[in-house]
Short mmCIF file of C-alpha atoms and ligand atoms in Angstrom, two decimals:
data_model
loop_
_atom_site.label_atom_id
_atom_site.label_comp_id
_atom_site.label_asym_id
_atom_site.label_seq_id
_atom_site.Cartn_x
_atom_site.Cartn_y
_atom_site.Cartn_z
CA MET A 647 22.70 -11.09 12.09
CA LYS A 648 18.93 -11.00 12.33
CA TYR A 649 17.05 -8.91 9.80
CA LEU A 650 13.38 -7.96 9.89
CA VAL A 651 11.94 -7.08 6.48
CA THR A 652 8.46 -5.68 6.86
CA SER A 653 5.82 -3.18 5.74
CA MET A 654 2.12 -2.67 6.19
CA LYS A 655 1.93 -2.60 2.39
CA GLY A 656 1.94 -5.68 0.17
CA GLY A 657 3.72 -5.89 -3.15
CA VAL A 658 6.62 -3.62 -2.19
CA GLY A 659 9.29 -6.29 -2.54
CA LYS A 660 9.60 -7.71 0.97
CA SER A 661 9.85 -11.29 -0.22
CA SER A 662 12.08 -10.58 -3.23
CA ILE A 663 14.54 -8.64 -1.11
CA SER A 664 14.36 -11.13 1.77
CA VAL A 665 15.14 -14.09 -0.46
CA ASN A 666 18.16 -12.33 -1.97
CA LEU A 667 19.35 -11.03 1.36
CA SER A 668 19.16 -14.48 2.95
CA ALA A 669 21.07 -16.00 0.04
CA HIS A 670 23.78 -13.34 0.17
CA THR A 671 24.23 -13.58 3.93
CA GLY A 672 23.69 -17.33 4.30
CA SER A 673 20.75 -16.71 6.64
CA GLN A 674 17.67 -18.78 7.23
CA TYR A 675 14.64 -17.37 5.40
CA ILE A 676 11.50 -17.18 7.58
CA THR A 677 8.09 -15.80 6.64
CA ASN A 678 4.51 -15.45 7.90
CA ASP A 679 3.26 -15.51 4.29
CA ILE A 680 0.67 -18.15 3.47
CA THR A 681 2.25 -18.51 0.03
CA PRO A 682 6.00 -18.45 0.62
CA PRO A 683 8.37 -17.90 -2.29
CA ALA A 684 9.43 -20.98 -4.20
CA ILE A 685 12.73 -21.53 -2.49
CA GLU A 686 13.89 -24.80 -1.05
CA ASP A 687 14.74 -23.89 2.46
CA PHE A 688 12.03 -21.67 3.87
CA ILE A 689 10.38 -21.72 7.27
CA GLN A 690 6.77 -20.66 7.51
CA ILE A 691 5.31 -19.42 10.78
CA PRO A 692 1.60 -20.21 11.13
CA LEU A 693 -0.75 -17.21 11.11
CA ASN A 694 -2.27 -18.07 14.47
CA LYS A 695 1.06 -17.74 16.31
CA LYS A 696 1.19 -14.51 18.31
CA LYS A 697 4.97 -14.55 18.67
CA ILE A 698 7.96 -15.83 16.75
CA PRO A 699 8.65 -19.34 18.13
CA ALA A 700 11.65 -19.29 20.49
CA ASP A 701 13.79 -21.66 18.40
CA LEU A 702 13.51 -19.29 15.43
CA ALA A 703 14.00 -16.13 17.48
CA GLN A 704 17.25 -17.64 18.74
CA LEU A 705 18.75 -18.36 15.33
CA GLU A 706 22.06 -16.60 14.81
CA ASN A 707 21.45 -15.63 11.19
CA ALA A 708 17.94 -15.13 9.93
CA VAL A 709 15.83 -12.97 7.65
CA PHE A 710 12.25 -12.52 8.85
CA ASP A 711 9.99 -11.59 5.93
CA LEU A 712 6.86 -10.53 7.76
CA GLY A 713 3.85 -9.09 5.99
CA ALA A 714 1.15 -7.22 7.88
CA LEU A 715 -2.40 -8.38 8.27
CA SER A 716 -4.76 -5.67 7.01
CA THR A 717 -3.97 -2.38 8.72
CA LEU A 718 -2.77 -3.95 11.94
CA LEU A 719 0.80 -4.98 12.46
CA ASP A 720 0.92 -8.73 13.00
CA THR A 721 1.99 -9.14 16.64
CA LYS A 722 4.87 -11.25 15.33
CA ILE A 723 6.28 -8.13 13.66
CA ALA A 724 6.48 -6.19 16.93
CA HIS A 725 8.02 -9.27 18.55
CA ALA A 726 10.65 -9.69 15.82
CA ALA A 727 11.47 -5.97 16.02
CA ARG A 728 12.55 -6.51 19.61
CA PHE A 729 15.19 -9.15 18.84
CA CYS A 730 16.25 -8.35 15.28
CA ASP A 731 19.40 -6.23 14.73
CA VAL A 732 18.08 -4.13 11.88
CA ILE A 733 14.68 -3.40 10.36
CA ILE A 734 14.27 -3.02 6.60
CA ILE A 735 11.16 -1.36 5.16
CA PRO A 736 10.94 -1.71 1.37
CA THR A 737 8.74 0.82 -0.42
CA ARG A 738 7.62 1.70 -3.91
CA THR A 739 7.44 5.31 -5.06
CA ASP A 740 3.63 5.80 -5.17
CA SER A 741 1.97 7.84 -2.46
CA ARG A 742 0.11 4.91 -0.88
CA SER A 743 3.35 3.00 -0.48
CA ILE A 744 5.10 6.01 0.98
CA ALA A 745 2.25 6.56 3.45
CA ALA A 746 2.35 2.88 4.47
CA THR A 747 6.13 3.06 4.82
CA LEU A 748 5.94 6.06 7.15
CA LYS A 749 3.19 4.41 9.19
CA THR A 750 5.27 1.23 9.49
CA TYR A 751 8.30 3.30 10.46
CA GLU A 752 6.31 5.10 13.15
CA LEU A 753 4.94 1.87 14.62
CA LEU A 754 8.36 0.20 14.75
CA GLN A 755 10.36 3.14 16.03
CA ASP A 756 9.69 2.25 19.68
CA ALA A 757 11.69 -0.96 19.27
CA GLY A 758 14.82 1.22 19.28
CA LYS A 759 16.43 -0.73 16.44
CA PRO A 760 18.13 0.78 13.41
CA ILE A 761 15.63 1.16 10.58
CA VAL A 762 16.53 1.43 6.89
CA ILE A 763 14.26 2.06 3.94
CA ILE A 764 14.77 0.60 0.47
CA ILE A 765 13.08 2.43 -2.38
CA ASN A 766 12.39 -0.58 -4.56
CA HIS A 767 11.02 -1.43 -7.99
CA PHE A 768 11.13 1.97 -9.69
CA ARG A 769 12.04 2.87 -13.24
CA ASP A 770 11.55 6.61 -13.31
CA GLN A 771 14.43 8.47 -11.68
CA LYS A 772 12.24 11.55 -11.09
CA LYS A 773 9.69 9.50 -9.17
CA HIS A 774 12.54 7.99 -7.21
CA GLU A 775 13.88 11.43 -6.29
CA ALA A 776 10.40 12.67 -5.29
CA ALA A 777 9.86 9.63 -3.09
CA ARG A 778 13.30 10.03 -1.56
CA ASP A 779 12.69 13.72 -0.78
CA GLN A 780 9.34 12.93 0.81
CA LEU A 781 10.85 10.18 2.93
CA LEU A 782 13.86 12.27 3.93
CA SER A 783 11.69 15.14 5.10
CA ALA A 784 9.71 12.72 7.29
CA VAL A 785 12.40 10.39 8.65
CA GLY A 786 15.45 12.61 8.66
CA ARG A 787 18.68 10.69 8.97
CA THR A 788 17.30 7.23 8.34
CA PRO A 789 19.41 5.48 5.68
CA ILE A 790 17.58 5.14 2.39
CA TYR A 791 18.82 2.72 -0.28
CA SER A 792 17.55 2.07 -3.75
CA ILE A 793 16.92 -1.05 -5.85
CA ARG A 794 15.51 -0.24 -9.25
CA GLU A 795 13.24 -2.40 -11.36
CA THR A 796 15.17 -5.50 -12.25
CA THR A 797 14.59 -8.75 -14.08
CA LEU A 798 16.79 -10.40 -11.48
CA PHE A 799 13.84 -10.99 -9.15
CA ASP A 800 11.86 -12.65 -11.92
CA ARG A 801 14.79 -14.89 -12.77
CA ILE A 802 15.11 -15.96 -9.18
CA SER A 803 11.42 -16.75 -8.79
CA ARG A 804 11.63 -18.74 -12.04
CA ASP A 805 14.99 -20.47 -11.72
CA GLY A 806 15.39 -20.57 -7.98
CA ILE A 807 17.93 -19.31 -5.56
CA ALA A 808 20.41 -22.02 -6.57
CA TRP A 809 20.67 -20.21 -9.89
CA LEU A 810 21.55 -16.95 -8.15
CA LEU A 811 24.26 -18.60 -6.10
CA ASN A 812 25.74 -20.27 -9.16
CA ILE A 813 25.66 -17.59 -11.81
CA GLN A 814 29.00 -17.08 -13.37
CA ASN A 815 30.39 -13.95 -14.86
CA THR A 816 29.80 -15.10 -18.43
CA LYS A 817 28.77 -12.79 -21.24
CA GLY A 818 25.00 -13.36 -21.22
CA LEU A 819 24.77 -12.96 -17.49
CA TYR A 820 27.16 -10.04 -17.18
CA MET A 821 24.47 -7.40 -16.61
CA LEU A 822 22.62 -9.54 -14.11
CA GLN A 823 25.88 -10.16 -12.32
CA LYS A 824 26.33 -6.40 -12.05
CA THR A 825 22.84 -6.06 -10.65
CA VAL A 826 23.57 -8.77 -8.11
CA GLN A 827 26.70 -6.86 -7.07
CA LYS A 828 24.72 -3.64 -6.62
CA HIS A 829 22.09 -5.39 -4.53
CA ASN A 830 24.73 -7.12 -2.46
CA ALA A 831 26.39 -3.77 -1.77
CA VAL A 832 23.08 -2.56 -0.33
CA TYR A 833 22.78 -5.70 1.81
CA ASP A 834 26.36 -5.27 3.06
CA ARG A 835 25.73 -1.69 4.12
CA ILE A 836 22.57 -2.74 5.95
CA THR A 837 24.50 -5.56 7.64
CA ALA A 838 27.11 -3.04 8.80
CA ILE A 839 24.34 -0.90 10.31
CA GLY A 840 22.98 -3.98 12.11
CA GLU A 841 26.47 -4.82 13.42
CA ARG A 842 26.95 -1.33 14.79
CA GLY A 843 23.63 -1.51 16.64
CA LYS A 844 24.48 -4.81 18.35
N1 ADP B 81 13.04 -4.36 -7.91
C1 ADP B 81 12.10 -5.08 -8.55
N2 ADP B 81 12.12 -5.20 -9.90
C2 ADP B 81 11.21 -5.92 -10.57
N3 ADP B 81 10.21 -6.58 -9.98
C3 ADP B 81 10.10 -6.51 -8.63
C4 ADP B 81 11.04 -5.77 -7.84
N4 ADP B 81 10.70 -5.92 -6.54
C5 ADP B 81 9.59 -6.69 -6.52
N5 ADP B 81 9.23 -7.05 -7.76
C6 ADP B 81 8.06 -7.85 -8.15
O1 ADP B 81 6.90 -7.28 -7.55
C7 ADP B 81 6.04 -8.30 -7.07
C8 ADP B 81 5.83 -8.11 -5.56
O2 ADP B 81 7.07 -8.35 -4.91
P1 ADP B 81 7.14 -9.19 -3.55
O3 ADP B 81 8.57 -9.38 -3.22
O4 ADP B 81 6.29 -10.42 -3.64
O5 ADP B 81 6.47 -8.15 -2.54
P2 ADP B 81 5.89 -8.37 -1.07
O6 ADP B 81 6.58 -9.54 -0.47
O7 ADP B 81 6.18 -7.07 -0.37
O8 ADP B 81 4.41 -8.57 -1.23
C9 ADP B 81 6.67 -9.62 -7.43
O9 ADP B 81 6.11 -10.05 -8.66
C10 ADP B 81 8.14 -9.29 -7.64
O10 ADP B 81 8.78 -10.13 -8.59
MG1 MG B 82 5.73 -11.34 0.33
#
């Protein structure tokens, strides 16, 4: 399965979600970010490359975490959209994020790939509902998932992905384990959508 995680907006959770998704699915993590997340096994694509290098595009299982450059979609994003099985656009609930999400959606629609949106990093359920309503009215039947504000992402950036893969269901970690399960359920549903589109 090849996943493209992208948005024209920074700070919406592309990298956090991509790192977790790649760990859960055993996929190679690949990014165009100049400061990749602190994980052991990342591949960084240089900014000056117009396309995703062929050896990476041909990987069986990969998560492409591709940020946009200013208001233009990096040409690598359009390229990845052509060969990835499913496109994931994370968003926050504020109006600038929603606008950027809809713009990203519009630009990537031509690729003809299934697109899913993840409303990410929210605390307020009302803001979540408002964002969801706004998205639904614009993108109709597009699947929309939710990942609320979680300390899990901080733990992973601090303690590394090895920690995530090794956490046990012990008392102190019970809540985090539940969060991991919820996130993984989202990733599994997205994977199923990608499989159907193949
Ligand atoms: N669901 C979440 N809960 C808590 N913090 C989050 C969540 N998603 C992202 N963050 C935090 O927000 C910041 C931006 O996330 P990041 O994944 O780097 O976004 P992007 O890759 O889109 O720029 C990071 O500090 C990250 O830890
Ligand atoms: Mg990032």
